[in-house]
């Protein structure tokens, strides 16, 4: 039981620490700095903003 | 020092990538890959995940129907001891959670991760092998439940001999997903990647902790119940919910061609979910013999879930404003928007029934079951259907064969789940007030539920019809994949992506 | 490969969709999006911020109020019983004491005497409207709780709450069960004497201390009997005094009638002042 307890207590410390490190990493690499750029990430030159994809139903639509 | 070792590590990892995908020079991630190239690299593993997930969906649907019928007609299949209600209901939960939902999640995660990292999938072969072992694990686990080897711990009923296979194959998949992320060509992270990465890391932590504390080295007394509900609630909250939200955040903007309304809100939504969801589980034990503070903390955290839920709801709604007409033409959008609305409703219902005074009524009634299906089906499964409608044509380079089947699928499951959740929520609430009234006999309460339970079987049949329609459509799509390429009747892809397809496939 | 426009057979495998539309139409979607350049970095609405602040405030206060002081062994979100409305507290200064007494009573005494104090035939006598409970002082009641009671008990003249069988059901000492302090016993007796239509006055811890002082050496196993208790004056310091022993209305009446006529008249006159 004691080994398990140490593992669990260790994870209790490590997990929030990992979360905080992730947050620090995100701020230091500028993940929160330019949200305008981040919001455009699903788009690229082939499928730019304004291009609708997945028009299947309704037959005669564009 | 650190930079050097990181570069070295990246070089080693990059050697794993196929061909000239990452030949770009100075930038860390290398050259961005074309969409068609990414889709092609995902074809085999993602198809495997989707197909085996759908097979488990059909199995889970049959088990669910049997369980549902048994609740109002106890004589149904009563002669088969491995199909008792306890076995069937448990097998249903485990097939849909581990067989269906988790596998579709992994397929969607892999594809989204590659698309947003803009590189082809690393080691698709290994992931496919891991998928085969994962399916073996689920088969052994569900078989074990049906022959009576259930551990009787909610959401962890699979016998202990099945779980190592599941864990190891899952770990393989997760490791290669993270390696893909590590080698990304796009430095900036989209909000979906936050959710996906977190989910991929949270799930083994949840599953591992619960396995250790409940099965390998069981803790004693009420702590077991606390760990059990912490796990069961977090599988929904920290595994399925993030993947569902990641999909919505990607597919709604992608389909309507418009960026998300507010990226600030999406960041706030992610971090508040990460902060609060983990505390929620204990609200299942309101009234139980746990220290008052544990339950109170859980209730407060459950109410705090309003923050991520409302930010997500605002964000999705304002992204959609002015584009609702598109629902008519895009199956992906239909399922996604249905799922997004259900997410808000399910969360609000969950917040309400976490509060002590309401939990007193709804606990131990069918209300909880309706709530679980609102979250797992109306939100998560619908979003996964939507994602599959988008991903499958792109990885197979074929169009959906039948629009009629798509409509049948959508209306079958949409009506089915509404017919399931709304009456069951109402019935559960009435059932709860009857149970709390000492003057009402227990048998009267049981008899009151009977017509509603029959209605649930009807709803289940509608869901089953939708599932069959979808599976037929997917099967048809696969048949087309092995036929010579022809011009599609109606297109969903851009002309450019499909030119590549035409050139690649015979 | 990755750039299809360079591919020679690009136009031949174009889709019908692309063929049917001219350039303007193809770009209509792009053009329509132009008036919305701020998407993606819309600042967070102030109402949302205010709502989040309100939620956090609520969370903090709920946590403080219902967390049972974060103690590991506190299982109820109301460690002192359900709160009594303010108006009721103002009207009854003893509300807190009665609530404390109710908790102990419901946990210990109610098993036999019932939460409504009605008792159970053959097991435990009624407390509601009982002459024992409504006596002038608590001296007999506190002895019963302190050391227990055995044998036949006569309540309100007629009703005999005999044990159901010869083996007899004995009420043992409940002193430890209710908490073992003068304050707890006072609270329980105050609750009993003011509930279910009873009209006895409140009992203070000092009254309990005074009442138990003469019997402080008595063993907890030495249960009282009805006869023994009737020797104890209901009120006062609780020392057995033969002259004042009678306390029930019956016995008082009997004693009164036993006196010589003139003496009786004088006593009644004096009492009626």
PDB file of N, CA and C in Angstrom, chain B residues 11 52 85 89 98 126 137 173 191 233 236 271 276 285 316 325 363 419 477:
ATOM      1  N   UNK B  11      15.441  15.282 -34.572  1.00  0.00           N
ATOM      2  CA  UNK B  11      16.032  14.653 -35.757  1.00  0.00           C
ATOM      3  C   UNK B  11      15.749  13.150 -35.754  1.00  0.00           C
ATOM      4  N   UNK B  52     -14.113  -0.460 -37.011  1.00  0.00           N
ATOM      5  CA  UNK B  52     -14.311  -1.304 -35.823  1.00  0.00           C
ATOM      6  C   UNK B  52     -15.208  -0.589 -34.823  1.00  0.00           C
ATOM      7  N   UNK B  85     -30.257  -9.063 -17.282  1.00  0.00           N
ATOM      8  CA  UNK B  85     -30.222  -7.606 -17.417  1.00  0.00           C
ATOM      9  C   UNK B  85     -28.876  -7.043 -16.987  1.00  0.00           C
ATOM     10  N   UNK B  89     -26.831  -4.919 -19.749  1.00  0.00           N
ATOM     11  CA  UNK B  89     -26.706  -3.485 -19.534  1.00  0.00           C
ATOM     12  C   UNK B  89     -25.221  -3.106 -19.406  1.00  0.00           C
ATOM     13  N   UNK B  98     -16.062   1.857 -24.647  1.00  0.00           N
ATOM     14  CA  UNK B  98     -14.696   1.493 -25.029  1.00  0.00           C
ATOM     15  C   UNK B  98     -14.613   1.021 -26.477  1.00  0.00           C
ATOM     16  N   UNK B 126       2.001   1.122 -37.184  1.00  0.00           N
ATOM     17  CA  UNK B 126       2.015   0.758 -35.766  1.00  0.00           C
ATOM     18  C   UNK B 126       0.665   1.051 -35.126  1.00  0.00           C
ATOM     19  N   UNK B 137      -8.734  -6.478 -27.020  1.00  0.00           N
ATOM     20  CA  UNK B 137      -8.993  -6.177 -25.608  1.00  0.00           C
ATOM     21  C   UNK B 137     -10.464  -5.961 -25.329  1.00  0.00           C
ATOM     22  N   UNK B 173      -0.988   4.033 -29.186  1.00  0.00           N
ATOM     23  CA  UNK B 173      -1.673   5.020 -30.016  1.00  0.00           C
ATOM     24  C   UNK B 173      -1.335   6.422 -29.518  1.00  0.00           C
ATOM     25  N   UNK B 191      -7.016  25.868 -30.873  1.00  0.00           N
ATOM     26  CA  UNK B 191      -7.655  25.447 -29.622  1.00  0.00           C
ATOM     27  C   UNK B 191      -7.985  23.950 -29.627  1.00  0.00           C
ATOM     28  N   UNK B 233     -17.028   9.913 -13.954  1.00  0.00           N
ATOM     29  CA  UNK B 233     -17.439  11.224 -14.456  1.00  0.00           C
ATOM     30  C   UNK B 233     -16.363  11.827 -15.351  1.00  0.00           C
ATOM     31  N   UNK B 236     -16.137  10.883 -19.089  1.00  0.00           N
ATOM     32  CA  UNK B 236     -16.989  11.739 -19.903  1.00  0.00           C
ATOM     33  C   UNK B 236     -16.385  13.130 -20.035  1.00  0.00           C
ATOM     34  N   UNK B 271      -9.158  26.341 -20.490  1.00  0.00           N
ATOM     35  CA  UNK B 271      -8.455  26.315 -19.195  1.00  0.00           C
ATOM     36  C   UNK B 271      -9.431  26.201 -18.042  1.00  0.00           C
ATOM     37  N   UNK B 276     -11.812  22.897 -13.640  1.00  0.00           N
ATOM     38  CA  UNK B 276     -12.980  22.542 -12.835  1.00  0.00           C
ATOM     39  C   UNK B 276     -13.496  21.115 -13.043  1.00  0.00           C
ATOM     40  N   UNK B 285     -22.483  11.412  -5.324  1.00  0.00           N
ATOM     41  CA  UNK B 285     -22.594  10.802  -4.005  1.00  0.00           C
ATOM     42  C   UNK B 285     -23.273  11.735  -3.022  1.00  0.00           C
ATOM     43  N   UNK B 316     -19.724  29.226 -30.126  1.00  0.00           N
ATOM     44  CA  UNK B 316     -20.262  28.467 -31.253  1.00  0.00           C
ATOM     45  C   UNK B 316     -21.468  29.173 -31.848  1.00  0.00           C
ATOM     46  N   UNK B 325     -28.549  28.654 -42.538  1.00  0.00           N
ATOM     47  CA  UNK B 325     -29.087  28.093 -43.770  1.00  0.00           C
ATOM     48  C   UNK B 325     -28.238  26.944 -44.282  1.00  0.00           C
ATOM     49  N   UNK B 363     -31.731  11.684  -8.076  1.00  0.00           N
ATOM     50  CA  UNK B 363     -30.781  10.603  -7.867  1.00  0.00           C
ATOM     51  C   UNK B 363     -31.513   9.249  -7.813  1.00  0.00           C
ATOM     52  N   UNK B 419     -36.662  11.747 -28.474  1.00  0.00           N
ATOM     53  CA  UNK B 419     -37.724  10.919 -27.900  1.00  0.00           C
ATOM     54  C   UNK B 419     -37.211  10.124 -26.694  1.00  0.00           C
ATOM     55  N   UNK B 477     -19.671   3.181 -49.417  1.00  0.00           N
ATOM     56  CA  UNK B 477     -18.515   4.034 -49.681  1.00  0.00           C
ATOM     57  C   UNK B 477     -17.249   3.187 -49.851  1.00  0.00           C
TER      58      UNK B 477
END
